[in-house]
Amino acid sequence: MQILGLSAYYHDSAAALIRDGVVVAAAQEERFTRKKQDADFPRAAARFCLEAAAGGAIDHVVFYDKPLLKFERILETYLSFAPRGFATFRAGLPIWAKEKLFQRSLLMKELNDLAPGRFAPDALLFSEHHLSHAASAFYPSPFEEAVVLTMDGVGEWATTSVAIGRGADLKIIRDLAFPHSLGLLYSAFTTYAGFRVNSGEYKLMGLAPYGEPRFAELIRTHLVDVKEDGSFRLDQRYFNYCTGLSMTNARFHALFGRPPRVPESPLEDFHADIAASIQQVTEDIMLRLTRALARETGQRNLCLAGGVALNCVANGKIAAEGAFENIWVQPASGDAGGALGAALAAYHLHAKAPRQPRRPDAMHASALGPDFSPGAIDAALAAAGAAFTLVPDERLFDETAAALAAGEVVGWFQGRMEFGPRALGQRSILGDPRAPEMQKTLNLKIKFRESFRPFAPSVLAEAAADWFDMTTPDSPYMMTVTTVAEKHRRISPEQAAVQHGLKDQHLLRSTIPAVTHTDFSARLQTVHAEHSPRYHALIKAFEGRTGCPMLINTSFNVRNEPIVCTPAEAFQCFMATGMDRLVVGNAVMLKADQDPSLATDYISRHEMD
C-alpha cells in the first residue's frame, strides 16, 4: 500500500510517500521552487514523491488538516470579537469562499493536473492537524508506547494536544484550544524583537542566552496564567492575532515600555532580555506539561512534534530533567512534517495496518529527499561552468579534512537531501570548530546573517560524551541543546556569569569556540557511521588530523534562502559566498579555480528574514 501525504496553504508545504508503513520519500516544496516557506500546493515535492512510487498505485492521498474545522474556528473567533476585526474578516472571506471551503475539489484538480487519471476522488482523505503532528512523532519513533505532546501556533482549534500511542493505535486524549497558544505567544515576542514569524523564532532562541530574564515575571503576571500542570491561558487584551494582521498591540508595547524593534535595526541588551524572558517562560510551561504527563500516565517515553518542538533548548531541558526516560523529537516537527504524519495516520488508523517500531527510528537519518547520480552531478556542474576534479573516496575524505583543518570553509553536498529544517551532513556548510574567528566568518561572509547567531557541532557519536554533557544518549537530528563538558571550557563559571552579553559574544569560552554559545550550550548532532557513512568518514578523518572529533555544521544556503537541493544550486551558492571549497559527491571545486564571471549578485534575490 502506497500513501501520499500533503501539507499546504499555510506555510512549509510538503509531500511525503510511505509504502507499507515505511517512509520512502519526503520533501518541502520550498527546496524545489526556491521560495522560502512556500505555502502553495506542493507540486514539485509531490512529483518527486510520485517518482519514488515507481509507477505503483497510490492507494490514498491524505491532507494534513481539515479546512472546514479551521474555517469554523476563524468564523467563531471573529464573531466572538465582533465588531473588532470586521475589516480583516471581510477581506479574507472571499478567499475562503472561493478556495478553502472547497479544498477537496481544489486538491483533486491539482492532483489530476499533476498526474491525470491517477487519483480517484474517494482516494482523498483528510486528517486533523494535531493528529498529523502526533502521528509524525509517534509512528517513526522507536517506542512501542509513548505519550505524544504536540504544540504549535494553531491547527483547526487545538494549539497543544496530548496523545497516547500504543502499537498501531494513537488517540488524542485532550487538547488546549485557540486562542491560548504557546506557539503564538513565542511568535508575538519574535515580532516584537523585530524578527519574522515562522522563521525568526530560531533567532529569538539564539538571542536569549545573551540576556537576563528580567521580564519573565511581568509576562507571567500580565500575559499568561500558567497552572501547575502546564495548562495556561493568554490575556487577549495584549494581543492582536485573533482579529488583526499583527501579533501584538499598543497595550503589549506599553507593558514593556518600548515599541517593537524595527527589523534590521541594531539589537540592544533590552532585546536580549526580552528573548531570555520568553524563553524562560516557554521552558517553564513545557517542563510543567511534561512533568504532569509523566506523573499522570506513568509512561517512560515521550514524543514531541509541532512547531514549538523545534525549540531545541527547551527540549534539552526536558531531557535533562528526566521525567521521561526516553525522548524522541520528529526532525520535521513543523507543518512540513504534517504531510508525513497524515500519511502514517491514514495507514495505521484508517487502513488499520500494524506497526513495527524500528531502531534507532524510522526516519532514515532524515535523508528522504532527492539525490543525484555521479553522471547527473558531473553534467550539472559542467553545464554551470564549474571547474572540478573527480577525487576517489580513498583521497576525498582526508583531503577535505586537511582543507578544513587549514581553515577552509567547505560546502558539502552528498546523497539524499534532508527532510526538515536542519542540515545533517547531506546539504551542509562545514568549518573547523576550533577556529576562534570561524563563527563570525560563517555568519557574516557565508550566511550573510546576524553575527550573534550560534552554529551547531556535528560530533562522532562515539566521542560525544567526552566533549558534551549528554542529556540524551543520542542527538542525531540536532533537536536538543546540551553544554560543552567542563574539561573543554576555557573560562570559569563566575567569569561566564558576568560576560555573556552581546558585547561579549566573541569571548573564547572553550577549546571549540566556534560551536560554544555564550552559556556554554551547543545544539548537538551525533553522527553514526551506519546511518551517515560519508559524513562520519569525513569527521573521522578530521579527528585523525586534529584530535577534534567534530565539525561546525550549518545549512547549505544563505540568509532566507531554502537549503540547496541540486548540484547547480550548490555551485551558485558557492560562487556567491566566501566558501573556499565545494564537494558534490566526488566532484571537488576550489574557488581559486573558478571563472570569476560566474559569481552573481545571488544574495539580493532573497529578502531579509
CSV table of C-alpha atoms in Angstrom, one decimal, residues 254-551:
chain,number,residue,atom,x,y,z
A,254,ALA,CA,3.3,49.8,26.8
A,255,LEU,CA,3.8,46.9,29.1
A,256,PHE,CA,7.5,46.6,28.1
A,257,GLY,CA,8.0,50.3,27.7
A,258,ARG,CA,9.0,50.3,24.0
A,259,PRO,CA,7.6,49.9,20.5
A,260,PRO,CA,8.6,46.8,18.5
A,261,ARG,CA,12.1,46.8,17.2
A,262,VAL,CA,12.4,47.9,13.6
A,263,PRO,CA,13.7,44.9,11.5
A,264,GLU,CA,17.4,45.1,10.7
A,265,SER,CA,17.9,47.9,13.3
A,266,PRO,CA,20.7,47.4,16.0
A,267,LEU,CA,20.0,44.8,18.7
A,268,GLU,CA,20.3,46.0,22.2
A,269,ASP,CA,20.5,44.3,25.6
A,270,PHE,CA,16.8,45.1,26.0
A,271,HIS,CA,16.0,42.8,23.1
A,272,ALA,CA,18.2,40.0,24.5
A,273,ASP,CA,16.5,40.4,27.8
A,274,ILE,CA,13.1,40.1,26.1
A,275,ALA,CA,14.3,36.9,24.4
A,276,ALA,CA,15.7,35.4,27.6
A,277,SER,CA,12.4,36.2,29.4
A,278,ILE,CA,10.0,34.5,26.9
A,279,GLN,CA,12.5,31.6,26.5
A,280,GLN,CA,12.4,31.0,30.3
A,281,VAL,CA,8.6,31.2,30.4
A,282,THR,CA,8.3,28.8,27.4
A,283,GLU,CA,10.7,26.3,29.1
A,284,ASP,CA,8.7,26.5,32.3
A,285,ILE,CA,5.4,25.7,30.6
A,286,MET,CA,6.9,22.8,28.7
A,287,LEU,CA,8.6,21.4,31.8
A,288,ARG,CA,5.4,21.7,33.8
A,289,LEU,CA,3.5,19.9,31.0
A,290,THR,CA,5.9,17.1,30.7
A,291,ARG,CA,6.3,16.6,34.5
A,292,ALA,CA,2.5,16.3,34.8
A,293,LEU,CA,2.2,13.9,31.9
A,294,ALA,CA,4.9,11.7,33.3
A,295,ARG,CA,3.1,11.6,36.7
A,296,GLU,CA,-0.4,11.1,35.2
A,297,THR,CA,0.4,8.4,32.6
A,298,GLY,CA,3.3,6.5,34.1
A,299,GLN,CA,4.8,6.3,30.6
A,300,ARG,CA,8.6,6.2,30.2
A,301,ASN,CA,8.7,7.5,26.6
A,302,LEU,CA,7.8,11.0,25.3
A,303,CYS,CA,7.4,12.0,21.6
A,304,LEU,CA,7.3,15.7,20.6
A,305,ALA,CA,6.2,17.4,17.4
A,306,GLY,CA,4.7,20.7,16.2
A,307,GLY,CA,6.5,24.0,15.7
A,308,VAL,CA,7.2,24.5,19.4
A,309,ALA,CA,9.1,21.2,19.4
A,310,LEU,CA,11.7,22.9,17.3
A,311,ASN,CA,12.7,24.8,20.4
A,312,CYS,CA,15.7,22.6,21.0
A,313,VAL,CA,16.8,24.5,24.1
A,314,ALA,CA,13.6,23.6,25.8
A,315,ASN,CA,13.9,20.0,24.5
A,316,GLY,CA,17.3,19.8,26.1
A,317,LYS,CA,15.9,21.0,29.5
A,318,ILE,CA,13.1,18.3,29.3
A,319,ALA,CA,15.6,15.6,28.6
A,320,ALA,CA,18.0,16.8,31.4
A,321,GLU,CA,15.1,16.9,33.9
A,322,GLY,CA,14.5,13.2,33.4
A,323,ALA,CA,10.7,13.0,34.0
A,324,PHE,CA,10.8,10.6,31.0
A,325,GLU,CA,13.5,8.0,30.4
A,326,ASN,CA,13.4,8.4,26.6
A,327,ILE,CA,12.6,11.3,24.3
A,328,TRP,CA,12.2,11.4,20.5
A,329,VAL,CA,11.5,14.5,18.6
A,330,GLN,CA,10.3,14.5,15.0
A,331,PRO,CA,13.1,16.2,12.9
A,332,ALA,CA,10.5,17.8,10.7
A,333,SER,CA,8.3,19.0,13.6
A,334,GLY,CA,6.7,21.9,11.8
A,335,ASP,CA,3.9,21.8,9.2
A,336,ALA,CA,6.1,20.1,6.6
A,337,GLY,CA,6.2,17.0,8.9
A,338,GLY,CA,2.4,17.1,9.0
A,339,ALA,CA,2.4,15.7,5.4
A,340,LEU,CA,4.3,12.6,6.7
A,341,GLY,CA,2.1,12.3,9.8
A,342,ALA,CA,-1.1,12.5,7.7
A,343,ALA,CA,0.1,9.6,5.5
A,344,LEU,CA,1.1,7.5,8.6
A,345,ALA,CA,-2.1,8.2,10.4
A,346,ALA,CA,-4.1,7.0,7.3
A,347,TYR,CA,-2.0,3.8,7.1
A,348,HIS,CA,-2.3,2.8,10.8
A,349,LEU,CA,-5.7,4.4,11.8
A,350,HIS,CA,-7.7,4.4,8.6
A,351,ALA,CA,-6.3,1.2,6.9
A,352,LYS,CA,-5.8,-0.4,10.3
A,353,ALA,CA,-2.3,-1.7,9.3
A,354,PRO,CA,0.0,-3.0,12.0
A,355,ARG,CA,3.1,-1.1,13.1
A,356,GLN,CA,6.6,-2.4,13.8
A,357,PRO,CA,8.8,0.1,15.7
A,358,ARG,CA,12.3,0.5,14.1
A,359,ARG,CA,15.6,1.3,15.7
A,360,PRO,CA,17.0,3.8,16.0
A,361,ASP,CA,13.9,5.2,14.4
A,362,ALA,CA,12.1,5.1,11.0
A,363,MET,CA,13.3,8.4,9.6
A,364,HIS,CA,16.4,7.0,7.7
A,365,ALA,CA,18.6,9.8,9.2
A,366,SER,CA,16.0,12.2,7.6
A,367,ALA,CA,17.7,11.6,4.3
A,368,LEU,CA,14.4,11.4,2.4
A,369,GLY,CA,14.8,13.9,-0.4
A,370,PRO,CA,16.3,13.9,-4.0
A,371,ASP,CA,19.8,12.5,-4.7
A,372,PHE,CA,21.8,12.7,-7.8
A,373,SER,CA,23.9,10.0,-9.6
A,374,PRO,CA,27.6,10.7,-10.4
A,375,GLY,CA,26.7,11.2,-14.0
A,376,ALA,CA,24.0,13.7,-13.2
A,377,ILE,CA,26.3,15.6,-10.9
A,378,ASP,CA,29.1,15.9,-13.5
A,379,ALA,CA,26.6,17.0,-16.2
A,380,ALA,CA,25.0,19.7,-13.9
A,381,LEU,CA,28.4,21.1,-12.8
A,382,ALA,CA,29.7,21.1,-16.4
A,383,ALA,CA,26.6,22.9,-17.6
A,384,ALA,CA,27.0,25.5,-14.8
A,385,GLY,CA,30.6,26.2,-16.0
A,386,ALA,CA,32.2,24.7,-12.9
A,387,ALA,CA,35.9,23.7,-12.9
A,388,PHE,CA,36.0,20.5,-10.9
A,389,THR,CA,38.1,17.4,-10.3
A,390,LEU,CA,36.8,13.9,-9.5
A,391,VAL,CA,38.5,12.6,-6.4
A,392,PRO,CA,38.1,9.0,-5.3
A,393,ASP,CA,36.9,8.2,-1.8
A,394,GLU,CA,40.3,6.9,-0.7
A,395,ARG,CA,41.5,10.5,-1.0
A,396,LEU,CA,38.3,12.6,-0.7
A,397,PHE,CA,37.8,12.5,3.0
A,398,ASP,CA,41.4,13.0,4.0
A,399,GLU,CA,41.9,15.9,1.5
A,400,THR,CA,38.7,17.6,2.6
A,401,ALA,CA,39.6,17.1,6.3
A,402,ALA,CA,43.0,18.7,5.6
A,403,ALA,CA,41.4,21.7,4.0
A,404,LEU,CA,39.0,22.1,6.9
A,405,ALA,CA,41.9,21.9,9.4
A,406,ALA,CA,43.8,24.5,7.3
A,407,GLY,CA,40.8,26.9,7.9
A,408,GLU,CA,38.8,26.5,4.7
A,409,VAL,CA,35.0,26.7,4.6
A,410,VAL,CA,33.7,23.8,2.7
A,411,GLY,CA,30.3,23.2,1.0
A,412,TRP,CA,29.4,19.5,1.5
A,413,PHE,CA,26.7,18.0,-0.8
A,414,GLN,CA,26.2,14.3,-0.5
A,415,GLY,CA,23.4,11.8,-1.0
A,416,ARG,CA,19.7,12.5,-0.4
A,417,MET,CA,18.6,15.9,0.8
A,418,GLU,CA,17.4,16.2,4.4
A,419,PHE,CA,13.7,16.5,5.3
A,420,GLY,CA,13.1,19.2,7.9
A,421,PRO,CA,14.8,22.4,8.7
A,422,ARG,CA,18.2,21.0,9.8
A,423,ALA,CA,21.2,20.2,7.5
A,424,LEU,CA,22.6,16.9,8.8
A,425,GLY,CA,25.6,16.3,6.6
A,426,GLN,CA,23.9,16.0,3.2
A,427,ARG,CA,23.5,19.7,2.4
A,428,SER,CA,25.9,21.4,4.8
A,429,ILE,CA,28.5,24.1,5.0
A,430,LEU,CA,31.3,22.9,7.2
A,431,GLY,CA,34.2,24.5,9.2
A,432,ASP,CA,36.7,24.0,12.0
A,433,PRO,CA,35.1,24.4,15.4
A,434,ARG,CA,38.5,25.1,17.0
A,435,ALA,CA,39.0,28.3,14.9
A,436,PRO,CA,38.2,31.4,17.0
A,437,GLU,CA,37.0,33.5,14.1
A,438,MET,CA,35.0,30.8,12.3
A,439,GLN,CA,31.7,31.6,13.9
A,440,LYS,CA,32.0,35.3,12.8
A,441,THR,CA,33.2,34.3,9.3
A,442,LEU,CA,30.4,31.9,8.7
A,443,ASN,CA,27.7,34.4,9.8
A,444,LEU,CA,29.0,37.5,8.0
A,445,LYS,CA,30.8,36.2,4.9
A,446,ILE,CA,29.0,33.0,4.1
A,447,LYS,CA,25.5,33.1,5.5
A,448,PHE,CA,25.1,36.9,5.5
A,449,ARG,CA,23.2,37.0,8.7
A,450,GLU,CA,23.4,38.4,12.2
A,451,SER,CA,26.7,37.9,14.0
A,452,PHE,CA,25.2,36.7,17.3
A,453,ARG,CA,23.7,33.5,15.8
A,454,PRO,CA,25.3,30.3,17.0
A,455,PHE,CA,26.4,27.3,15.0
A,456,ALA,CA,26.0,23.6,15.7
A,457,PRO,CA,28.6,20.9,16.1
A,458,SER,CA,28.4,17.6,14.3
A,459,VAL,CA,30.3,15.1,16.5
A,460,LEU,CA,31.1,11.5,16.1
A,461,ALA,CA,28.5,9.6,18.2
A,462,GLU,CA,31.2,7.5,19.9
A,463,ALA,CA,33.0,10.7,21.1
A,464,ALA,CA,30.1,12.9,22.1
A,465,ALA,CA,30.1,12.0,25.8
A,466,ASP,CA,33.8,13.1,26.1
A,467,TRP,CA,33.0,16.6,24.8
A,468,PHE,CA,29.5,17.4,25.9
A,469,ASP,CA,27.2,16.9,28.9
A,470,MET,CA,24.9,14.5,27.2
A,471,THR,CA,21.3,14.9,28.4
A,472,THR,CA,20.2,12.2,26.0
A,473,PRO,CA,22.3,9.2,24.8
A,474,ASP,CA,21.9,10.4,21.2
A,475,SER,CA,21.0,13.5,19.2
A,476,PRO,CA,21.1,12.5,15.5
A,477,TYR,CA,18.7,15.3,14.3
A,478,MET,CA,20.1,18.3,16.1
A,479,MET,CA,16.9,18.6,18.1
A,480,THR,CA,18.3,19.1,21.6
A,481,VAL,CA,20.8,21.5,23.2
A,482,THR,CA,23.4,20.5,25.7
A,483,THR,CA,26.5,22.1,27.2
A,484,VAL,CA,30.2,21.7,26.5
A,485,ALA,CA,31.9,19.5,29.0
A,486,GLU,CA,33.7,21.4,31.8
A,487,LYS,CA,37.2,20.0,30.9
A,488,HIS,CA,36.9,21.7,27.5
A,489,ARG,CA,35.9,25.1,28.8
A,490,ARG,CA,38.4,28.0,29.0
A,491,ILE,CA,36.7,30.4,31.4
A,492,SER,CA,35.2,29.9,34.8
A,493,PRO,CA,31.5,29.9,35.6
A,494,GLU,CA,32.0,33.1,37.5
A,495,GLN,CA,33.6,34.8,34.5
A,496,ALA,CA,30.9,33.4,32.2
A,497,ALA,CA,28.1,34.7,34.5
A,498,VAL,CA,29.3,38.4,34.1
A,499,GLN,CA,30.5,38.1,30.5
A,500,HIS,CA,27.6,36.7,28.5
A,501,GLY,CA,26.0,39.8,26.9
A,502,LEU,CA,26.0,40.8,23.3
A,503,LYS,CA,29.2,42.8,23.8
A,504,ASP,CA,30.9,39.6,24.9
A,505,GLN,CA,29.7,37.3,22.1
A,506,HIS,CA,33.2,36.6,20.7
A,507,LEU,CA,34.9,35.8,24.0
A,508,LEU,CA,36.7,32.4,23.7
A,509,ARG,CA,34.8,30.1,26.1
A,510,SER,CA,36.1,26.7,25.2
A,511,THR,CA,38.6,24.8,23.1
A,512,ILE,CA,35.8,24.6,20.4
A,513,PRO,CA,34.8,28.3,20.5
A,514,ALA,CA,33.0,28.4,17.1
A,515,VAL,CA,30.3,26.0,18.4
A,516,THR,CA,30.1,27.2,22.0
A,517,HIS,CA,27.3,29.6,22.7
A,518,THR,CA,27.6,32.3,25.4
A,519,ASP,CA,26.2,30.0,28.1
A,520,PHE,CA,28.4,27.0,27.0
A,521,SER,CA,25.5,25.5,25.1
A,522,ALA,CA,25.6,23.7,21.8
A,523,ARG,CA,22.9,22.4,19.5
A,524,LEU,CA,24.3,18.9,19.0
A,525,GLN,CA,24.2,16.4,16.2
A,526,THR,CA,25.6,13.0,16.9
A,527,VAL,CA,26.9,11.3,13.7
A,528,HIS,CA,26.8,7.5,13.3
A,529,ALA,CA,28.8,5.5,10.8
A,530,GLU,CA,25.9,3.2,10.0
A,531,HIS,CA,23.4,6.0,9.3
A,532,SER,CA,25.6,8.7,7.7
A,533,PRO,CA,28.7,6.8,6.5
A,534,ARG,CA,30.2,9.5,4.3
A,535,TYR,CA,29.7,12.3,6.8
A,536,HIS,CA,31.1,10.1,9.6
A,537,ALA,CA,34.1,9.3,7.4
A,538,LEU,CA,34.9,12.9,6.9
A,539,ILE,CA,34.7,13.8,10.6
A,540,LYS,CA,36.8,10.8,11.4
A,541,ALA,CA,39.4,12.0,9.0
A,542,PHE,CA,39.3,15.4,10.6
A,543,GLU,CA,39.7,13.8,14.1
A,544,GLY,CA,42.7,11.9,12.8
A,545,ARG,CA,44.4,15.2,11.7
A,546,THR,CA,43.4,17.4,14.7
A,547,GLY,CA,42.3,15.2,17.6
A,548,CYS,CA,38.9,17.0,17.4
A,549,PRO,CA,36.0,14.6,16.5
A,550,MET,CA,33.6,17.2,15.2
A,551,LEU,CA,32.9,19.9,12.6
